[in-house]
Amino acid sequence: VYSKEQVKRRVFSLGIDHGIAPEEGSYVYVVAPSVEPDTVADYAASVPMQVLANSPALQAVKNTDSGACGIVFWEAGQISLSDDLSVSVDTPCLVLLRSVDSGLMLTASNPANEPLDLTVRVSGRMNGEGCTWNAAAGSTQVSFALPGGMYAGQSVQRRLHRP
């Protein structure tokens, strides 16, 4: 339940000028709130991010230090993250994937802030909540029931283990 008390805070608005009516432009930017002003140039020279995809269908980036991958699927689709790991989804969503111990931490959300039944397929055999192995496809189907209502847009996480 939300409070009816009015809350006032200072906020800022950031805009990036892409020119007048840009078409098929390409750009990359990083928000780095923990970088001090006097170290920005050093950080910019060695940003630990690798762009894996930047298209109208999907955008994906990998943190080269941690190995975590963030993916925006603007439509159902698939991406290969490495020689032995690919991810596909059946509907637009956000996915965050990172390696943990003997498996993966898979996080999904619906930025439309609506309930969503989502299927994510990950190459290889995995076990965990919502997982179904498909031997013929060589992939694991992971089912998510993303929340609506007061929790709409909230991420749901699944820990996947290799058998």
mmCIF file of C-alpha atoms in Angstrom:
data_model
loop_
_atom_site.group_PDB
_atom_site.id
_atom_site.type_symbol
_atom_site.label_atom_id
_atom_site.label_comp_id
_atom_site.label_asym_id
_atom_site.label_seq_id
_atom_site.Cartn_x
_atom_site.Cartn_y
_atom_site.Cartn_z
ATOM 1 C CA VAL A 1 0.000 0.000 0.000
ATOM 2 C CA TYR A 2 1.355 3.388 -0.989
ATOM 3 C CA SER A 3 1.493 6.350 1.353
ATOM 4 C CA LYS A 4 -0.623 9.395 0.426
ATOM 5 C CA GLU A 5 2.030 11.662 1.911
ATOM 6 C CA GLN A 6 3.623 13.906 -0.690
ATOM 7 C CA VAL A 7 7.356 13.349 -1.107
ATOM 8 C CA LYS A 8 9.619 16.044 -2.521
ATOM 9 C CA ARG A 9 13.201 15.357 -3.515
ATOM 10 C CA ARG A 10 15.754 17.002 -5.750
ATOM 11 C CA VAL A 11 16.195 15.092 -9.004
ATOM 12 C CA PHE A 12 18.036 15.729 -12.200
ATOM 13 C CA SER A 13 17.267 15.074 -15.817
ATOM 14 C CA LEU A 14 19.893 13.942 -18.277
ATOM 15 C CA GLY A 15 19.473 14.191 -22.012
ATOM 16 C CA ILE A 16 21.692 13.208 -24.908
ATOM 17 C CA ASP A 17 21.324 15.219 -28.106
ATOM 18 C CA HIS A 18 21.257 12.804 -31.043
ATOM 19 C CA GLY A 19 20.673 15.548 -33.606
ATOM 20 C CA ILE A 20 17.576 16.317 -35.656
ATOM 21 C CA ALA A 21 15.741 13.224 -36.938
ATOM 22 C CA PRO A 22 18.689 10.792 -36.686
ATOM 23 C CA GLU A 23 18.388 7.593 -38.686
ATOM 24 C CA GLU A 24 20.282 4.365 -38.107
ATOM 25 C CA GLY A 25 22.718 6.092 -35.765
ATOM 26 C CA SER A 26 24.898 4.106 -33.429
ATOM 27 C CA TYR A 27 26.302 5.169 -30.077
ATOM 28 C CA VAL A 28 27.343 3.717 -26.756
ATOM 29 C CA TYR A 29 27.363 5.376 -23.356
ATOM 30 C CA VAL A 30 28.070 4.241 -19.819
ATOM 31 C CA VAL A 31 26.596 5.559 -16.595
ATOM 32 C CA ALA A 32 29.341 5.279 -13.981
ATOM 33 C CA PRO A 33 28.093 6.807 -10.713
ATOM 34 C CA SER A 34 30.985 5.510 -8.621
ATOM 35 C CA VAL A 35 33.734 7.024 -10.801
ATOM 36 C CA GLU A 36 35.292 10.136 -9.316
ATOM 37 C CA PRO A 37 35.628 13.198 -11.597
ATOM 38 C CA ASP A 38 39.441 13.081 -11.510
ATOM 39 C CA THR A 39 39.490 9.430 -12.696
ATOM 40 C CA VAL A 40 36.911 9.660 -15.511
ATOM 41 C CA ALA A 41 39.575 9.833 -18.251
ATOM 42 C CA ASP A 42 41.320 6.701 -16.916
ATOM 43 C CA TYR A 43 37.996 4.879 -16.628
ATOM 44 C CA ALA A 44 36.996 5.904 -20.158
ATOM 45 C CA ALA A 45 40.266 4.510 -21.517
ATOM 46 C CA SER A 46 39.522 1.045 -20.118
ATOM 47 C CA VAL A 47 35.750 0.719 -19.673
ATOM 48 C CA PRO A 48 35.111 -2.920 -18.702
ATOM 49 C CA MET A 49 32.153 -3.249 -21.068
ATOM 50 C CA GLN A 50 31.883 -5.035 -24.391
ATOM 51 C CA VAL A 51 28.946 -4.377 -26.710
ATOM 52 C CA LEU A 52 27.689 -7.757 -27.950
ATOM 53 C CA ALA A 53 24.725 -6.460 -29.964
ATOM 54 C CA ASN A 54 23.184 -3.091 -30.750
ATOM 55 C CA SER A 55 20.277 -3.410 -33.155
ATOM 56 C CA PRO A 56 16.585 -2.518 -33.273
ATOM 57 C CA ALA A 57 15.792 -6.117 -32.187
ATOM 58 C CA LEU A 58 18.143 -6.405 -29.221
ATOM 59 C CA GLN A 59 20.911 -4.735 -27.308
ATOM 60 C CA ALA A 60 23.407 -6.632 -25.199
ATOM 61 C CA VAL A 61 26.477 -5.730 -23.199
ATOM 62 C CA LYS A 62 28.954 -7.800 -21.200
ATOM 63 C CA ASN A 63 30.972 -6.648 -18.210
ATOM 64 C CA THR A 64 34.415 -8.030 -19.036
ATOM 65 C CA ASP A 65 35.466 -7.930 -15.364
ATOM 66 C CA SER A 66 32.538 -9.886 -13.899
ATOM 67 C CA GLY A 67 31.264 -11.695 -17.007
ATOM 68 C CA ALA A 68 27.701 -10.486 -16.334
ATOM 69 C CA CYS A 69 25.595 -9.881 -19.458
ATOM 70 C CA GLY A 70 22.641 -7.513 -19.703
ATOM 71 C CA ILE A 71 20.272 -7.976 -22.637
ATOM 72 C CA VAL A 72 17.337 -5.897 -23.838
ATOM 73 C CA PHE A 73 15.126 -7.964 -26.129
ATOM 74 C CA TRP A 74 12.859 -5.520 -27.997
ATOM 75 C CA GLU A 75 11.194 -8.568 -29.589
ATOM 76 C CA ALA A 76 11.380 -12.344 -29.298
ATOM 77 C CA GLY A 77 14.873 -13.401 -30.288
ATOM 78 C CA GLN A 78 18.171 -15.104 -29.594
ATOM 79 C CA ILE A 79 21.783 -14.150 -28.896
ATOM 80 C CA SER A 80 24.985 -16.163 -28.577
ATOM 81 C CA LEU A 81 26.960 -14.906 -25.595
ATOM 82 C CA SER A 82 29.889 -17.298 -26.076
ATOM 83 C CA ASP A 83 30.763 -20.474 -27.957
ATOM 84 C CA ASP A 84 28.814 -22.562 -25.439
ATOM 85 C CA LEU A 85 26.107 -20.186 -24.209
ATOM 86 C CA SER A 86 23.137 -18.757 -26.057
ATOM 87 C CA VAL A 87 19.922 -17.257 -24.736
ATOM 88 C CA SER A 88 16.548 -16.848 -26.424
ATOM 89 C CA VAL A 89 13.209 -15.418 -25.315
ATOM 90 C CA ASP A 90 9.650 -15.695 -26.595
ATOM 91 C CA THR A 91 8.604 -12.088 -25.913
ATOM 92 C CA PRO A 92 10.200 -8.666 -25.288
ATOM 93 C CA CYS A 93 11.900 -8.423 -21.877
ATOM 94 C CA LEU A 94 15.088 -7.608 -19.998
ATOM 95 C CA VAL A 95 17.518 -10.380 -19.034
ATOM 96 C CA LEU A 96 20.577 -10.317 -16.812
ATOM 97 C CA LEU A 97 22.810 -13.374 -16.795
ATOM 98 C CA ARG A 98 25.904 -14.096 -14.743
ATOM 99 C CA SER A 99 27.952 -17.169 -13.901
ATOM 100 C CA VAL A 100 27.825 -18.437 -10.333
ATOM 101 C CA ASP A 101 29.555 -21.487 -8.868
ATOM 102 C CA SER A 102 28.383 -24.402 -11.023
ATOM 103 C CA GLY A 103 25.665 -22.615 -12.957
ATOM 104 C CA LEU A 104 24.003 -19.346 -13.836
ATOM 105 C CA MET A 105 21.994 -16.640 -12.119
ATOM 106 C CA LEU A 106 19.255 -15.622 -14.535
ATOM 107 C CA THR A 107 17.186 -12.503 -13.832
ATOM 108 C CA ALA A 108 14.258 -11.343 -15.975
ATOM 109 C CA SER A 109 11.847 -8.424 -15.906
ATOM 110 C CA ASN A 110 9.157 -6.755 -17.985
ATOM 111 C CA PRO A 111 9.893 -3.053 -18.453
ATOM 112 C CA ALA A 112 6.293 -2.546 -19.611
ATOM 113 C CA ASN A 113 5.372 -2.959 -15.906
ATOM 114 C CA GLU A 114 2.712 -5.549 -16.618
ATOM 115 C CA PRO A 115 2.337 -9.203 -15.635
ATOM 116 C CA LEU A 116 4.037 -11.489 -18.149
ATOM 117 C CA ASP A 117 4.496 -15.210 -18.665
ATOM 118 C CA LEU A 118 7.990 -15.447 -20.113
ATOM 119 C CA THR A 119 10.001 -18.349 -21.457
ATOM 120 C CA VAL A 120 13.787 -18.050 -21.597
ATOM 121 C CA ARG A 121 15.817 -20.779 -23.277
ATOM 122 C CA VAL A 122 19.447 -21.278 -22.281
ATOM 123 C CA SER A 123 21.782 -23.599 -24.179
ATOM 124 C CA GLY A 124 22.885 -26.655 -22.253
ATOM 125 C CA ARG A 125 21.301 -28.679 -19.501
ATOM 126 C CA MET A 126 20.332 -26.846 -16.315
ATOM 127 C CA ASN A 127 18.308 -27.645 -13.228
ATOM 128 C CA GLY A 128 16.394 -25.254 -11.004
ATOM 129 C CA GLU A 129 13.034 -23.651 -10.393
ATOM 130 C CA GLY A 130 10.969 -23.388 -13.566
ATOM 131 C CA CYS A 131 13.486 -25.435 -15.618
ATOM 132 C CA THR A 132 12.571 -28.023 -18.250
ATOM 133 C CA TRP A 133 15.277 -29.832 -20.225
ATOM 134 C CA ASN A 134 14.711 -30.233 -23.986
ATOM 135 C CA ALA A 135 17.166 -32.901 -25.147
ATOM 136 C CA ALA A 136 16.222 -32.519 -28.826
ATOM 137 C CA ALA A 137 17.028 -28.784 -28.778
ATOM 138 C CA GLY A 138 19.968 -29.129 -26.386
ATOM 139 C CA SER A 139 18.582 -26.343 -24.250
ATOM 140 C CA THR A 140 16.835 -25.676 -20.968
ATOM 141 C CA GLN A 141 13.527 -23.832 -20.941
ATOM 142 C CA VAL A 142 13.112 -21.551 -17.926
ATOM 143 C CA SER A 143 9.582 -20.333 -17.144
ATOM 144 C CA PHE A 144 8.914 -17.029 -15.410
ATOM 145 C CA ALA A 145 5.632 -15.573 -14.183
ATOM 146 C CA LEU A 146 6.588 -11.905 -13.957
ATOM 147 C CA PRO A 147 4.444 -9.946 -11.509
ATOM 148 C CA GLY A 148 1.801 -7.308 -12.044
ATOM 149 C CA GLY A 149 0.016 -4.991 -9.678
ATOM 150 C CA MET A 150 2.092 -3.326 -7.027
ATOM 151 C CA TYR A 151 5.125 -5.433 -8.052
ATOM 152 C CA ALA A 152 4.831 -4.839 -11.803
ATOM 153 C CA GLY A 153 8.238 -4.448 -13.421
ATOM 154 C CA GLN A 154 9.998 -6.191 -10.540
ATOM 155 C CA SER A 155 12.779 -8.603 -11.499
ATOM 156 C CA VAL A 156 12.451 -12.313 -10.881
ATOM 157 C CA GLN A 157 15.583 -14.368 -10.376
ATOM 158 C CA ARG A 158 16.304 -18.041 -11.006
ATOM 159 C CA ARG A 159 19.463 -19.871 -9.978
ATOM 160 C CA LEU A 160 20.309 -22.538 -12.534
ATOM 161 C CA HIS A 161 22.635 -25.446 -11.755
ATOM 162 C CA ARG A 162 24.481 -27.740 -14.145
ATOM 163 C CA PRO A 163 23.688 -31.363 -13.285
#
